[in-house]
Amino acid sequence: MTKTSTTQEPQSHPNLTPRKRTGPLNRARWAAMRVLLGTVGRASAGIRIGFRHGFDSGSMLDYVYVNKAGGFPVVGHLIDRVYLNAVGWRAIRARRELLKDVLRKEIARRGGADGGANGGLRVLDVASGPGRYVQDLLAEYAPGSLHVECRDMDRAGLAQGERQAAERGLTGISYVYGDALAPAPGSPAPDVIVVSGLYELLLDDAVIAASVARLRELLAPGGVLVFTTQTHHPQLEFIANVLPNREGVLWEMKCRPVELAEQWAAQAGFTEVASRRESVGLFTVTTARR
């Protein structure tokens, strides 16, 4: 599915945010689920990672991408398989495949990975975590033809990504500590900037709109911004009441219509704004050209 940029005024969408029900029965229900997940659930390797690093962390997403059940024998593996098959994680894996497809098409549009300025196409992922999917992409091209910089504020995720890249013998990828919302300009400027899985963690629409505008200024002329939007999620309430994020507090996400995300890109001055939806149907991937 492809959409073009919209021109309607931004609107609030209260139905797309998790509602924490505070009645005594609901509080008891969520408390019981937190206890269950924090005890029996820890037999699952994935749930243990979530409690250690945050269920929204790059380390958690990297485990979800691998999609191999682990944990204590039999029971732990069964719990982990159920966990990894949750609709949100299936959508995350589908989003990864769509992102790689979008990036391949962008590389081909520029005449191949050697079509970028200064000896290869330059990709910047501003909230990368370990960056497994960009490692997979990098492995498809000849060494030196594609340069990837992974930035994040999760030092554990960056270290994990560096180890994985070294184990795979990948060159042309670097890991840098940096704030996605206050990104430093690169030299030379990136041809492609990727923002994947970040904006749904931000509850303030104005912060995202400002980020989109700021990233446009970092791109090389004719460069493209690729970013994801979570348009809905059937488990928002469960997540907001049970799962801790990387800061150790309950993980709240905000879903938004893709038309609003496209509008922010258009208002920032991007052209050729278009979106595709991944196969599970929870996320869109939007491309916007400078």
mmCIF file of C-alpha atoms in Angstrom, residues 27-269:
data_model
loop_
_atom_site.group_PDB
_atom_site.id
_atom_site.type_symbol
_atom_site.label_atom_id
_atom_site.label_comp_id
_atom_site.label_asym_id
_atom_site.label_seq_id
_atom_site.Cartn_x
_atom_site.Cartn_y
_atom_site.Cartn_z
ATOM 1 C CA ARG A 27 -4.973 -2.958 39.496
ATOM 2 C CA ALA A 28 -5.065 -6.412 41.071
ATOM 3 C CA ARG A 29 -5.203 -8.091 37.667
ATOM 4 C CA TRP A 30 -2.217 -6.171 36.318
ATOM 5 C CA ALA A 31 -0.266 -6.706 39.541
ATOM 6 C CA ALA A 32 -0.880 -10.454 39.307
ATOM 7 C CA MET A 33 0.299 -10.496 35.694
ATOM 8 C CA ARG A 34 3.446 -8.579 36.612
ATOM 9 C CA VAL A 35 4.204 -11.117 39.347
ATOM 10 C CA LEU A 36 3.547 -14.056 37.012
ATOM 11 C CA LEU A 37 5.730 -12.634 34.267
ATOM 12 C CA GLY A 38 8.487 -11.745 36.723
ATOM 13 C CA THR A 39 8.583 -15.255 38.226
ATOM 14 C CA VAL A 40 7.402 -18.076 35.984
ATOM 15 C CA GLY A 41 7.926 -15.931 32.899
ATOM 16 C CA ARG A 42 11.643 -15.649 33.568
ATOM 17 C CA ALA A 43 12.011 -19.255 32.452
ATOM 18 C CA SER A 44 11.865 -17.642 28.978
ATOM 19 C CA ALA A 45 15.162 -16.208 27.728
ATOM 20 C CA GLY A 46 13.349 -13.388 25.954
ATOM 21 C CA ILE A 47 11.407 -12.306 29.027
ATOM 22 C CA ARG A 48 14.624 -12.334 31.071
ATOM 23 C CA ILE A 49 16.220 -10.008 28.505
ATOM 24 C CA GLY A 50 13.181 -7.729 28.732
ATOM 25 C CA PHE A 51 13.481 -7.433 32.506
ATOM 26 C CA ARG A 52 17.227 -6.896 32.327
ATOM 27 C CA HIS A 53 17.459 -4.377 29.492
ATOM 28 C CA GLY A 54 13.857 -3.205 28.975
ATOM 29 C CA PHE A 55 11.209 -4.659 26.699
ATOM 30 C CA ASP A 56 11.716 -1.703 24.340
ATOM 31 C CA SER A 57 15.525 -2.013 24.234
ATOM 32 C CA GLY A 58 17.705 -2.746 21.252
ATOM 33 C CA SER A 59 18.880 -5.937 22.941
ATOM 34 C CA MET A 60 15.254 -7.097 23.194
ATOM 35 C CA LEU A 61 14.576 -6.342 19.533
ATOM 36 C CA ASP A 62 17.738 -8.136 18.494
ATOM 37 C CA TYR A 63 16.519 -11.266 20.294
ATOM 38 C CA VAL A 64 13.114 -10.925 18.623
ATOM 39 C CA TYR A 65 14.786 -10.672 15.208
ATOM 40 C CA VAL A 66 16.680 -13.942 15.752
ATOM 41 C CA ASN A 67 13.339 -15.593 16.650
ATOM 42 C CA LYS A 68 14.846 -18.688 18.231
ATOM 43 C CA ALA A 69 13.173 -19.847 21.452
ATOM 44 C CA GLY A 70 15.477 -20.162 24.453
ATOM 45 C CA GLY A 71 15.423 -20.417 28.214
ATOM 46 C CA PHE A 72 15.043 -23.299 30.617
ATOM 47 C CA PRO A 73 14.547 -26.660 28.870
ATOM 48 C CA VAL A 74 11.027 -27.545 27.747
ATOM 49 C CA VAL A 75 8.930 -25.146 29.873
ATOM 50 C CA GLY A 76 11.131 -22.118 29.254
ATOM 51 C CA HIS A 77 11.304 -22.838 25.530
ATOM 52 C CA LEU A 78 7.523 -23.206 25.327
ATOM 53 C CA ILE A 79 6.945 -19.905 27.136
ATOM 54 C CA ASP A 80 9.540 -18.224 24.957
ATOM 55 C CA ARG A 81 7.941 -19.483 21.749
ATOM 56 C CA VAL A 82 4.562 -18.086 22.841
ATOM 57 C CA TYR A 83 6.297 -14.822 23.727
ATOM 58 C CA LEU A 84 8.120 -14.567 20.393
ATOM 59 C CA ASN A 85 4.875 -15.306 18.523
ATOM 60 C CA ALA A 86 3.055 -12.338 20.100
ATOM 61 C CA VAL A 87 1.510 -10.130 17.439
ATOM 62 C CA GLY A 88 3.740 -7.165 18.256
ATOM 63 C CA TRP A 89 6.937 -9.145 17.784
ATOM 64 C CA ARG A 90 5.672 -10.705 14.565
ATOM 65 C CA ALA A 91 4.986 -7.199 13.296
ATOM 66 C CA ILE A 92 8.478 -6.094 14.357
ATOM 67 C CA ARG A 93 10.001 -8.871 12.249
ATOM 68 C CA ALA A 94 7.759 -7.980 9.308
ATOM 69 C CA ARG A 95 8.775 -4.318 9.735
ATOM 70 C CA ARG A 96 12.436 -5.352 9.508
ATOM 71 C CA GLU A 97 11.849 -7.128 6.198
ATOM 72 C CA LEU A 98 9.960 -4.145 4.812
ATOM 73 C CA LEU A 99 12.726 -1.782 5.933
ATOM 74 C CA LYS A 100 15.346 -3.866 4.173
ATOM 75 C CA ASP A 101 13.243 -3.943 1.020
ATOM 76 C CA VAL A 102 12.796 -0.159 1.116
ATOM 77 C CA LEU A 103 16.533 0.356 1.604
ATOM 78 C CA ARG A 104 17.416 -2.036 -1.227
ATOM 79 C CA LYS A 105 15.135 -0.075 -3.544
ATOM 80 C CA GLU A 106 16.728 3.192 -2.459
ATOM 81 C CA ILE A 107 20.191 1.787 -3.133
ATOM 82 C CA ALA A 108 19.085 0.576 -6.573
ATOM 83 C CA ARG A 109 17.501 3.947 -7.316
ATOM 84 C CA ARG A 110 20.866 5.574 -6.748
ATOM 85 C CA GLY A 111 22.586 3.236 -9.175
ATOM 86 C CA GLY A 112 23.707 0.609 -6.698
ATOM 87 C CA ALA A 113 25.640 0.771 -3.461
ATOM 88 C CA ASP A 114 28.604 2.398 -5.223
ATOM 89 C CA GLY A 115 26.399 5.239 -6.441
ATOM 90 C CA GLY A 116 26.729 7.422 -3.328
ATOM 91 C CA ALA A 117 29.097 10.316 -3.001
ATOM 92 C CA ASN A 118 32.586 9.877 -1.555
ATOM 93 C CA GLY A 119 33.023 6.224 -2.458
ATOM 94 C CA GLY A 120 29.780 4.593 -1.464
ATOM 95 C CA LEU A 121 26.276 5.146 -0.169
ATOM 96 C CA ARG A 122 26.107 6.371 3.425
ATOM 97 C CA VAL A 123 23.360 5.205 5.782
ATOM 98 C CA LEU A 124 22.796 6.613 9.276
ATOM 99 C CA ASP A 125 20.511 4.805 11.731
ATOM 100 C CA VAL A 126 19.927 7.250 14.594
ATOM 101 C CA ALA A 127 18.312 4.777 17.031
ATOM 102 C CA SER A 128 19.872 1.527 15.904
ATOM 103 C CA GLY A 129 20.393 -0.662 18.940
ATOM 104 C CA PRO A 130 22.656 -3.547 17.804
ATOM 105 C CA GLY A 131 21.585 -2.899 14.221
ATOM 106 C CA ARG A 132 21.131 -6.510 13.151
ATOM 107 C CA TYR A 133 18.947 -5.677 10.150
ATOM 108 C CA VAL A 134 21.434 -3.138 8.773
ATOM 109 C CA GLN A 135 24.181 -5.721 9.274
ATOM 110 C CA ASP A 136 22.116 -8.143 7.193
ATOM 111 C CA LEU A 137 21.724 -5.461 4.523
ATOM 112 C CA LEU A 138 25.422 -4.575 4.558
ATOM 113 C CA ALA A 139 26.350 -8.234 4.019
ATOM 114 C CA GLU A 140 24.516 -8.184 0.685
ATOM 115 C CA TYR A 141 26.888 -5.644 -0.890
ATOM 116 C CA ALA A 142 30.565 -5.569 -1.758
ATOM 117 C CA PRO A 143 32.897 -4.244 0.970
ATOM 118 C CA GLY A 144 33.423 -0.485 0.699
ATOM 119 C CA SER A 145 30.303 0.159 -1.365
ATOM 120 C CA LEU A 146 27.984 0.811 1.592
ATOM 121 C CA HIS A 147 28.841 2.658 4.808
ATOM 122 C CA VAL A 148 26.561 2.373 7.836
ATOM 123 C CA GLU A 149 26.734 4.349 11.073
ATOM 124 C CA CYS A 150 24.663 3.043 13.984
ATOM 125 C CA ARG A 151 23.901 5.496 16.760
ATOM 126 C CA ASP A 152 22.103 4.877 20.022
ATOM 127 C CA MET A 153 22.118 5.840 23.701
ATOM 128 C CA ASP A 154 22.001 2.174 24.741
ATOM 129 C CA ARG A 155 25.672 1.360 25.295
ATOM 130 C CA ALA A 156 24.905 -2.335 25.834
ATOM 131 C CA GLY A 157 23.149 -2.509 22.471
ATOM 132 C CA LEU A 158 26.011 -0.716 20.723
ATOM 133 C CA ALA A 159 28.569 -3.093 22.248
ATOM 134 C CA GLN A 160 26.443 -6.065 21.241
ATOM 135 C CA GLY A 161 26.246 -4.773 17.669
ATOM 136 C CA GLU A 162 30.007 -4.247 17.487
ATOM 137 C CA ARG A 163 30.606 -7.833 18.627
ATOM 138 C CA GLN A 164 28.127 -9.226 16.115
ATOM 139 C CA ALA A 165 29.605 -7.226 13.233
ATOM 140 C CA ALA A 166 33.115 -8.412 14.135
ATOM 141 C CA GLU A 167 31.971 -12.038 14.364
ATOM 142 C CA ARG A 168 30.426 -11.731 10.909
ATOM 143 C CA GLY A 169 33.552 -10.115 9.477
ATOM 144 C CA LEU A 170 31.625 -7.038 8.362
ATOM 145 C CA THR A 171 33.421 -3.854 7.421
ATOM 146 C CA GLY A 172 31.943 -0.455 6.685
ATOM 147 C CA ILE A 173 29.824 -0.289 9.851
ATOM 148 C CA SER A 174 30.490 1.810 12.934
ATOM 149 C CA TYR A 175 28.778 2.217 16.313
ATOM 150 C CA VAL A 176 28.558 5.630 17.941
ATOM 151 C CA TYR A 177 26.926 6.820 21.152
ATOM 152 C CA GLY A 178 24.454 9.577 20.309
ATOM 153 C CA ASP A 179 21.033 11.031 21.020
ATOM 154 C CA ALA A 180 18.567 10.412 18.186
ATOM 155 C CA LEU A 181 16.679 13.595 19.077
ATOM 156 C CA ALA A 182 19.805 15.766 19.057
ATOM 157 C CA PRO A 183 21.854 14.169 16.276
ATOM 158 C CA ALA A 184 25.256 15.550 15.363
ATOM 159 C CA PRO A 185 25.827 16.201 11.656
ATOM 160 C CA GLY A 186 27.980 13.682 9.816
ATOM 161 C CA SER A 187 30.785 14.440 7.401
ATOM 162 C CA PRO A 188 30.093 13.637 4.659
ATOM 163 C CA ALA A 189 26.343 13.934 5.106
ATOM 164 C CA PRO A 190 24.376 10.658 4.970
ATOM 165 C CA ASP A 191 22.435 9.740 1.842
ATOM 166 C CA VAL A 192 19.865 7.802 3.885
ATOM 167 C CA ILE A 193 18.740 8.327 7.492
ATOM 168 C CA VAL A 194 16.725 5.592 9.187
ATOM 169 C CA VAL A 195 14.515 5.993 12.261
ATOM 170 C CA SER A 196 13.035 2.620 13.166
ATOM 171 C CA GLY A 197 11.018 1.859 16.290
ATOM 172 C CA LEU A 198 11.665 5.201 17.981
ATOM 173 C CA TYR A 199 8.702 7.459 17.325
ATOM 174 C CA GLU A 200 6.077 5.152 18.858
ATOM 175 C CA LEU A 201 8.015 5.426 22.146
ATOM 176 C CA LEU A 202 7.568 9.212 22.166
ATOM 177 C CA LEU A 203 4.259 10.515 23.503
ATOM 178 C CA ASP A 204 4.672 14.160 22.422
ATOM 179 C CA ASP A 205 3.761 14.715 18.755
ATOM 180 C CA ALA A 206 5.671 18.000 18.638
ATOM 181 C CA VAL A 207 8.920 16.237 19.546
ATOM 182 C CA ILE A 208 8.540 13.891 16.578
ATOM 183 C CA ALA A 209 7.662 16.694 14.163
ATOM 184 C CA ALA A 210 10.771 18.590 15.301
ATOM 185 C CA SER A 211 12.905 15.458 14.883
ATOM 186 C CA VAL A 212 11.699 14.933 11.307
ATOM 187 C CA ALA A 213 12.570 18.552 10.448
ATOM 188 C CA ARG A 214 15.984 18.307 12.114
ATOM 189 C CA LEU A 215 16.894 15.104 10.277
ATOM 190 C CA ARG A 216 16.072 16.702 6.939
ATOM 191 C CA GLU A 217 18.836 19.221 7.556
ATOM 192 C CA LEU A 218 21.359 16.434 8.163
ATOM 193 C CA LEU A 219 20.725 14.676 4.844
ATOM 194 C CA ALA A 220 22.830 15.098 1.748
ATOM 195 C CA PRO A 221 20.998 16.862 -1.116
ATOM 196 C CA GLY A 222 18.535 14.415 -2.619
ATOM 197 C CA GLY A 223 18.853 12.172 0.427
ATOM 198 C CA VAL A 224 15.956 10.229 1.897
ATOM 199 C CA LEU A 225 14.558 9.815 5.398
ATOM 200 C CA VAL A 226 13.092 6.386 6.173
ATOM 201 C CA PHE A 227 11.020 6.173 9.352
ATOM 202 C CA THR A 228 8.474 3.873 10.940
ATOM 203 C CA THR A 229 5.076 4.596 12.472
ATOM 204 C CA GLN A 230 3.005 2.291 14.656
ATOM 205 C CA THR A 231 -0.575 2.874 13.594
ATOM 206 C CA HIS A 232 -2.227 0.506 16.083
ATOM 207 C CA HIS A 233 -1.482 -2.320 18.515
ATOM 208 C CA PRO A 234 -4.019 -4.675 20.131
ATOM 209 C CA GLN A 235 -1.974 -5.054 23.342
ATOM 210 C CA LEU A 236 -1.278 -1.429 24.291
ATOM 211 C CA GLU A 237 -3.062 -1.678 27.630
ATOM 212 C CA PHE A 238 -1.253 -4.878 28.644
ATOM 213 C CA ILE A 239 2.122 -3.392 27.699
ATOM 214 C CA ALA A 240 1.452 -0.111 29.536
ATOM 215 C CA ASN A 241 0.485 -1.934 32.734
ATOM 216 C CA VAL A 242 2.870 -4.906 32.812
ATOM 217 C CA LEU A 243 6.113 -4.480 30.826
ATOM 218 C CA PRO A 244 8.990 -2.237 32.018
ATOM 219 C CA ASN A 245 10.948 -0.224 29.478
ATOM 220 C CA ARG A 246 14.696 0.427 29.376
ATOM 221 C CA GLU A 247 14.331 3.082 32.092
ATOM 222 C CA GLY A 248 12.649 0.618 34.442
ATOM 223 C CA VAL A 249 9.189 2.203 34.282
ATOM 224 C CA LEU A 250 6.095 0.810 32.594
ATOM 225 C CA TRP A 251 6.327 1.007 28.819
ATOM 226 C CA GLU A 252 3.799 3.347 27.223
ATOM 227 C CA MET A 253 3.541 3.635 23.467
ATOM 228 C CA LYS A 254 1.475 5.933 21.298
ATOM 229 C CA CYS A 255 -0.045 4.887 17.990
ATOM 230 C CA ARG A 256 -0.704 7.415 15.253
ATOM 231 C CA PRO A 257 -2.341 7.410 11.810
ATOM 232 C CA VAL A 258 0.227 7.268 9.050
ATOM 233 C CA GLU A 259 -1.377 10.328 7.432
ATOM 234 C CA LEU A 260 -0.222 12.401 10.405
ATOM 235 C CA ALA A 261 3.338 11.108 10.112
ATOM 236 C CA GLU A 262 3.339 11.884 6.388
ATOM 237 C CA GLN A 263 2.075 15.380 7.123
ATOM 238 C CA TRP A 264 4.976 16.075 9.469
ATOM 239 C CA ALA A 265 7.384 15.087 6.681
ATOM 240 C CA ALA A 266 5.629 17.316 4.150
ATOM 241 C CA GLN A 267 5.597 20.259 6.567
ATOM 242 C CA ALA A 268 9.330 19.797 7.168
ATOM 243 C CA GLY A 269 9.914 20.348 3.449
#
